[in-house]
XYZ file of C-alpha atoms in Angstrom:
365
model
C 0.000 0.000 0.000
C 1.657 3.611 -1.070
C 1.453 6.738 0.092
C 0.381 9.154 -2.185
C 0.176 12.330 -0.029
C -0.085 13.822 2.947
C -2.000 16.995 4.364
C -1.280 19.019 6.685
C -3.190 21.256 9.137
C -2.085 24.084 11.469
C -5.011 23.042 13.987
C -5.141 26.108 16.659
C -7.579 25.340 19.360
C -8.440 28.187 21.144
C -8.209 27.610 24.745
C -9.043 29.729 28.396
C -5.182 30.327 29.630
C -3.464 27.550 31.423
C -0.875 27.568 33.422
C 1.673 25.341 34.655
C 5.307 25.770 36.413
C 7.125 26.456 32.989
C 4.310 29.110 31.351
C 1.109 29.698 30.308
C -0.860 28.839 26.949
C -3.996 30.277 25.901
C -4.149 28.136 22.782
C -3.635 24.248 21.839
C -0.741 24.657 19.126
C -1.730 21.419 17.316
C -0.649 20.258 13.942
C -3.433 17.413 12.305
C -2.201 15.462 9.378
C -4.165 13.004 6.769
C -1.794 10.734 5.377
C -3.234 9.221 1.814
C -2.903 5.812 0.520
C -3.365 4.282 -2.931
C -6.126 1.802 -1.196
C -8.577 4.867 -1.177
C -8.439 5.827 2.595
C -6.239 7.708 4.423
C -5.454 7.625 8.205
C -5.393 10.558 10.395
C -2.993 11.674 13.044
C -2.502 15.170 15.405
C 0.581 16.313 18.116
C 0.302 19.270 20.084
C 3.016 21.320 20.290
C 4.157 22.045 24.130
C 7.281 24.217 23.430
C 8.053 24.599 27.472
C 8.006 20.887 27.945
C 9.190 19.364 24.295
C 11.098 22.194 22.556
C 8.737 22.311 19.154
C 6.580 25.477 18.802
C 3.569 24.731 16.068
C 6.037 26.342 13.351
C 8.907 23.947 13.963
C 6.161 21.024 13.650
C 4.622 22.635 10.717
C 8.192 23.133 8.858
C 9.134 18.880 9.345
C 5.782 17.594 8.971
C 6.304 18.929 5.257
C 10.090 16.997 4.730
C 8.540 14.322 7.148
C 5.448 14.046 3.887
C 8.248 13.965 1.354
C 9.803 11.592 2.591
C 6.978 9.016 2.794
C 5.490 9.881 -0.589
C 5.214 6.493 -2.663
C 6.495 4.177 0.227
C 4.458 1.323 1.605
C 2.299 2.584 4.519
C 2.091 -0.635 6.178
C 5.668 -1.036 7.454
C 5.330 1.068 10.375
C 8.947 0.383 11.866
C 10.396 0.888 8.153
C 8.172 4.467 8.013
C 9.124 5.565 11.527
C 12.890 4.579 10.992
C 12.869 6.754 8.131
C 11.591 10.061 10.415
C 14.621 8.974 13.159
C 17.377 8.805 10.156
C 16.271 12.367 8.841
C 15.938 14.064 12.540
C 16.993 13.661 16.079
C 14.367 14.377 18.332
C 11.282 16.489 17.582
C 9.385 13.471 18.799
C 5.850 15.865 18.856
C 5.512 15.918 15.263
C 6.653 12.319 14.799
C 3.750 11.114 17.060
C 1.012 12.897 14.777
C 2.878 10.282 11.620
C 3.104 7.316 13.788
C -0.879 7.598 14.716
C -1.837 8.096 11.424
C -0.068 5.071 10.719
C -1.689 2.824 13.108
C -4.611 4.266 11.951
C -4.157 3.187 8.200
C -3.017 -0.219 9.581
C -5.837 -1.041 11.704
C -8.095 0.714 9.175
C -6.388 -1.869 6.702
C -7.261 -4.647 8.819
C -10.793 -3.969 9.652
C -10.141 -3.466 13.245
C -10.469 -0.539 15.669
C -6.971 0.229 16.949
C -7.109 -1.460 20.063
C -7.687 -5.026 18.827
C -5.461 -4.273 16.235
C -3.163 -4.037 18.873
C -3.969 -6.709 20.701
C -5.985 -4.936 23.890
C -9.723 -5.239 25.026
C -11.694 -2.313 26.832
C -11.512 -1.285 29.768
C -12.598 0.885 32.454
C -11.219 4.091 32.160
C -11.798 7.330 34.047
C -9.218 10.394 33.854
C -8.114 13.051 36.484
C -9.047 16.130 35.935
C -6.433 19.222 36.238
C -5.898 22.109 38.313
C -3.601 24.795 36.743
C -1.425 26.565 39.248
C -3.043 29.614 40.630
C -3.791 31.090 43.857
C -4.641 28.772 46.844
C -7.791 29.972 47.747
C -8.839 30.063 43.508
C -7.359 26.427 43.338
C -9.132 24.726 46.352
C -12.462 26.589 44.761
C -11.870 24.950 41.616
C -11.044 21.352 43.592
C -14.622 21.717 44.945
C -16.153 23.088 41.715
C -14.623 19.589 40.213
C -15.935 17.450 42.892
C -19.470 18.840 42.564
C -19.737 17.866 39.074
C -18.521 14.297 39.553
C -14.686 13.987 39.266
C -12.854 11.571 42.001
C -9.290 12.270 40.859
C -7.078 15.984 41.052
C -4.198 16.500 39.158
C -2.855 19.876 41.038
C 0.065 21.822 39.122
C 2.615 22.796 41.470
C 6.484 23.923 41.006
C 6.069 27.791 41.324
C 6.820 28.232 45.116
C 7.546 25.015 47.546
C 5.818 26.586 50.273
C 3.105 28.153 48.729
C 2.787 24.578 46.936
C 2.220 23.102 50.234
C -0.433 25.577 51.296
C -1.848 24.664 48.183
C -2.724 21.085 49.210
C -3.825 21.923 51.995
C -6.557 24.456 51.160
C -7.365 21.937 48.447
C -7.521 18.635 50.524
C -9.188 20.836 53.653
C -11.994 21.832 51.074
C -12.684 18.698 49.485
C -12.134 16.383 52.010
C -10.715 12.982 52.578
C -12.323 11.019 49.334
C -11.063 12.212 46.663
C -7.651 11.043 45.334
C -5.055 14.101 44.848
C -1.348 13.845 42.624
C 0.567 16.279 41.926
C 2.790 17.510 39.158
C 5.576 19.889 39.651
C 6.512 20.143 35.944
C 10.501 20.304 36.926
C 9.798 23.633 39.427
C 11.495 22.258 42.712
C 15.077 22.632 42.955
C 16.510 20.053 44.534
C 15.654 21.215 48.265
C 12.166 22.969 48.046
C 11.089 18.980 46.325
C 12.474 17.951 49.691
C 10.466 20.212 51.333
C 7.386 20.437 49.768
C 7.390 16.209 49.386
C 7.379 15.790 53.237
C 5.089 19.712 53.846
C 2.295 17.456 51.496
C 2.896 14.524 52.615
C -0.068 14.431 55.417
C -2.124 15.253 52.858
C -2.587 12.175 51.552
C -1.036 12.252 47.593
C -0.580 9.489 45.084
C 2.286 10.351 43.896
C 4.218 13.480 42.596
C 5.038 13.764 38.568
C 8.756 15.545 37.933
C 9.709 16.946 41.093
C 13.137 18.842 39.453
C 14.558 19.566 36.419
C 15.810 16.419 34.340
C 19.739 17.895 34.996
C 18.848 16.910 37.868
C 17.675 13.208 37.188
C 21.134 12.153 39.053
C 19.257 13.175 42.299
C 16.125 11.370 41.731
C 17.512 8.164 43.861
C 18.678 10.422 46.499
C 15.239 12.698 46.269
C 13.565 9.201 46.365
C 14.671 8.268 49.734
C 14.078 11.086 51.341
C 10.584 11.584 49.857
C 7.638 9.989 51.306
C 5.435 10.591 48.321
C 6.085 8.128 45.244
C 7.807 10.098 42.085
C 6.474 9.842 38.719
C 9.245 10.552 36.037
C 7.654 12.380 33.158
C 10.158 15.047 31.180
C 12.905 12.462 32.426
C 11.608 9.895 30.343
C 10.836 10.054 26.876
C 11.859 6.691 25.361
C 13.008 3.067 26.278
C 16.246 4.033 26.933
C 15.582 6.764 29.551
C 12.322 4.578 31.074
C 15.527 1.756 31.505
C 17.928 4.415 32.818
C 15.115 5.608 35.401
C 14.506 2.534 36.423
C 17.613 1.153 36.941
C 19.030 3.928 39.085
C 15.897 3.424 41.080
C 14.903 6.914 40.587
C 11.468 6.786 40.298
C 8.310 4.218 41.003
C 6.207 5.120 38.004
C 6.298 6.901 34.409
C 4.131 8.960 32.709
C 3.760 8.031 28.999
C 3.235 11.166 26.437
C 2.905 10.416 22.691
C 4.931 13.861 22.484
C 7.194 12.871 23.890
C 8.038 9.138 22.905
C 6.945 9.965 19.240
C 3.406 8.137 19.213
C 2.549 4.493 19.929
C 5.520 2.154 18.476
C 7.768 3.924 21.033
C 5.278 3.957 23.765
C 5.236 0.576 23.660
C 8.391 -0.266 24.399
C 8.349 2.204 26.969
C 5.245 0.121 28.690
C 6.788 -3.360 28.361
C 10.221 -2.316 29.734
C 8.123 -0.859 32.784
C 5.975 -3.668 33.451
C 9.381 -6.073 32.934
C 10.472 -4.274 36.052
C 7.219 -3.959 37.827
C 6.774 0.070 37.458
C 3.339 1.151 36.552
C 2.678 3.828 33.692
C 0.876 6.524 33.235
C -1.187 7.604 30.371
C -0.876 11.780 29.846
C -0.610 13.994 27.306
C -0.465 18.388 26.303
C -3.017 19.669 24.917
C -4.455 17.521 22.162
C -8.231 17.361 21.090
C -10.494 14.169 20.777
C -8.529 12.763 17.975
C -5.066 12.389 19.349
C -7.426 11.609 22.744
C -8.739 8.539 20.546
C -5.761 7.052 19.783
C -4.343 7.140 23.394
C -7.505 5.673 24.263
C -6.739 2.458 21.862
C -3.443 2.591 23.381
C -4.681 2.210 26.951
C -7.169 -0.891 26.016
C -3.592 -2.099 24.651
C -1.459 -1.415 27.567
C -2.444 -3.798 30.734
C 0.230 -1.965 32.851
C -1.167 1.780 32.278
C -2.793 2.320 35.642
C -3.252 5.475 35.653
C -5.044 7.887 33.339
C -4.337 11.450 33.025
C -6.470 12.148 29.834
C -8.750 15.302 30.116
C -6.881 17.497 27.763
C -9.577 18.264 26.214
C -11.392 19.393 29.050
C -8.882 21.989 30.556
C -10.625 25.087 28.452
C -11.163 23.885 24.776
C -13.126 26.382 23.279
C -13.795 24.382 20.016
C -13.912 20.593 19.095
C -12.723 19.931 15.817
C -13.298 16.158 15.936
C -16.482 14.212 14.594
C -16.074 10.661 15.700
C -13.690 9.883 18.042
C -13.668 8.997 22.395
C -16.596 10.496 24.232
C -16.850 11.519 28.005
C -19.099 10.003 30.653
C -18.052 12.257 33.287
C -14.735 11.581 33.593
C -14.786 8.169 32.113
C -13.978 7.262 28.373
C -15.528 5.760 26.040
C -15.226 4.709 21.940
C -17.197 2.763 19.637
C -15.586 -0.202 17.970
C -15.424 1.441 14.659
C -11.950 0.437 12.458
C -8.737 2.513 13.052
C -8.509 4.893 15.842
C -12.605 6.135 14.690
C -11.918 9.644 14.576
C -11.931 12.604 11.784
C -11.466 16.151 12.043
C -14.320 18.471 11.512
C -14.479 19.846 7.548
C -15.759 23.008 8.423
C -13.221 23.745 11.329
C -10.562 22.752 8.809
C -11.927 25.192 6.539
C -10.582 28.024 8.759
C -6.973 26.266 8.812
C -4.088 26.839 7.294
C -3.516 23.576 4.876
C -0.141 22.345 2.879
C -0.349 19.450 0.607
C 2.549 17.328 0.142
């Protein structure tokens, strides 16, 4: 099966601001691709661009996605390894716009098959219900919107720390003091503790009763992590620290962490999330599904993932819930509260909305 061509879409989503410990975005910067085939269907993948995590803007995704299209044009679509191997030859890195490829992919595959992605990959469903996030702002405006959460059904908090370790710690507890004991709360410090205020603020929130805290410090710091560890009473997620095998090995090994948070920006979509998941479970660490800011498409195929991933545990998977002031998907995962759901149609079973990519820019390659 060849490729024929490729579109490309510079998908803005306008968003309410969000803030985390690195900055603030007040739109998704996503990039949606439809990669043609000579079988007369195409499959469809998206990335969102999270410059202060990743290092690609929406431009720098826009500029390879066009050499990423050339170089594809007339191969065989079905030998995903072959494909992706091609993207890693021509670039290091810049893993955001290679995930929007590798979906579309495994959405021709499974598309070619007959199968919705998960089968295709082997998985069943599941039960799965997200967190739901708190951006960092004022104690008092955070625990309001912990409550405002809880009233309209949610049993998990994500809260965004990093800013200030001891305003962080007043932070949980004006959030766990308004919503009580119940409801599960992690944290994510999005590499804003130096090495000392994670020490601090791990043991100020520990009494607080927290699952676990995502990337205490900055990954220059990762040779601390075993040290941080110890001396931490709340469980550390690696996140920035690990985007493929190699640094989900490296983490492990060093005992630096006791689970990992999967991204497809970061690993460069599902063939190197994979092997990210297996090398975990080997060693007994549970993963994390997460993600930027992508809409119900990209939210589909991390969704088919999940059913394919027995050792994801956890599910942090309400992107498009924090803000998204349009849906440009038709098709696709639906929300039931804060639990997902997706109908068993073949590939990942969700489009992008014609007359929302009307108003896009569009290259053809």
């Amino acid at each position: 099966m060849k490729i024929t061509h490729t579109e490309i879409y510079r998908f803005s989503i306008p968003m309410e601001p969000f803030t985390i410990a690195t900055g603030t975005m007040d739109h998704a910067q996503n990039i949606f691709i439809r990669v043609h085939t000579d079988a007369g269907f195409y499959g469809v993948g998206e990335c969102s661009a999270f410059p202060m995590i990743v290092g690609e803007t929406q431009d720098t995704c826009l500029v390879m996605a066009r050499d990423f299209a050339k170089l594809w044009k007339d191969k065989d679509a079905l030998d995903v390894s072959a494909r992706l191997q091609q993207l890693h030859d021509f670039t290091a890195g810049n893993s955001t716009i290679k995930s929007a490829f590798d979906i579309a992919l495994h959405d021709i595959a499974a598309k070619n098959a007959g199968l919705p992605l998960y089968q295709y990959l082997g998985g069943s469903v599941g039960e799965v219900e997200s967190d739901i996030t708190i951006g960092i702002a004022t104690p008092v405006e955070m625990a309001r919107r912990a409550v405002e959460f809880k009233q309209n059904g949610a049993s998990v908090l994500k809260v965004k720390l990093g800013k200030d370790a001891r305003t962080d710690v007043g932070r949980i507890q004006q959030i766990r003091e308004a919503v009580g004991n119940e409801m599960k709360i992690r944290v994510d410090a999005n590499q804003g503790w130096s090495f000392d205020d994670a020490v601090f603020a791990l043991q100020g929130i520990n009494p607080y009763n927290i699952e676990f805290c995502e990337q205490p410090m900055r990954t220059w710091y990762d040779d601390r992590l075993p040290e941080l560890r110890k001396l931490s009473p709340v469980k550390i997620m690696a996140d920035e620290s690990v985007f493929n095998h190699h640094d989900a090995r490296k983490q492990i090994e060093s005992g630096s962490c006791d689970y990992i948070n999967i991204k497809f920006s970061k690993s460069g979509g599902i063939f190197e999330a994979k092997k990210i998941h297996d090398i975990a479970a080997k060693h007994g660490i549970p993963c994390m599904m997460g993600g930027m800011l992508e809409s119900r498409i990209a939210l589909s195929a991390k969704l088919h993932f999940v059913y394919a991933s027995p050792n994801i545990k956890f599910f942090d998977m309400d992107t498009c819930m924090l803000g998204h002031l349009a849906d440009p998907c038709v098709g696709g995962v639906i929300y039931e509260g804060y639990h997902l759901k997706i109908a068993d149609t073949p590939g990942i079973g969700a489009d992008a909305n014609e007359a929302f990519l009307a108003g896009c820019e569009k290259f053809v390659v």
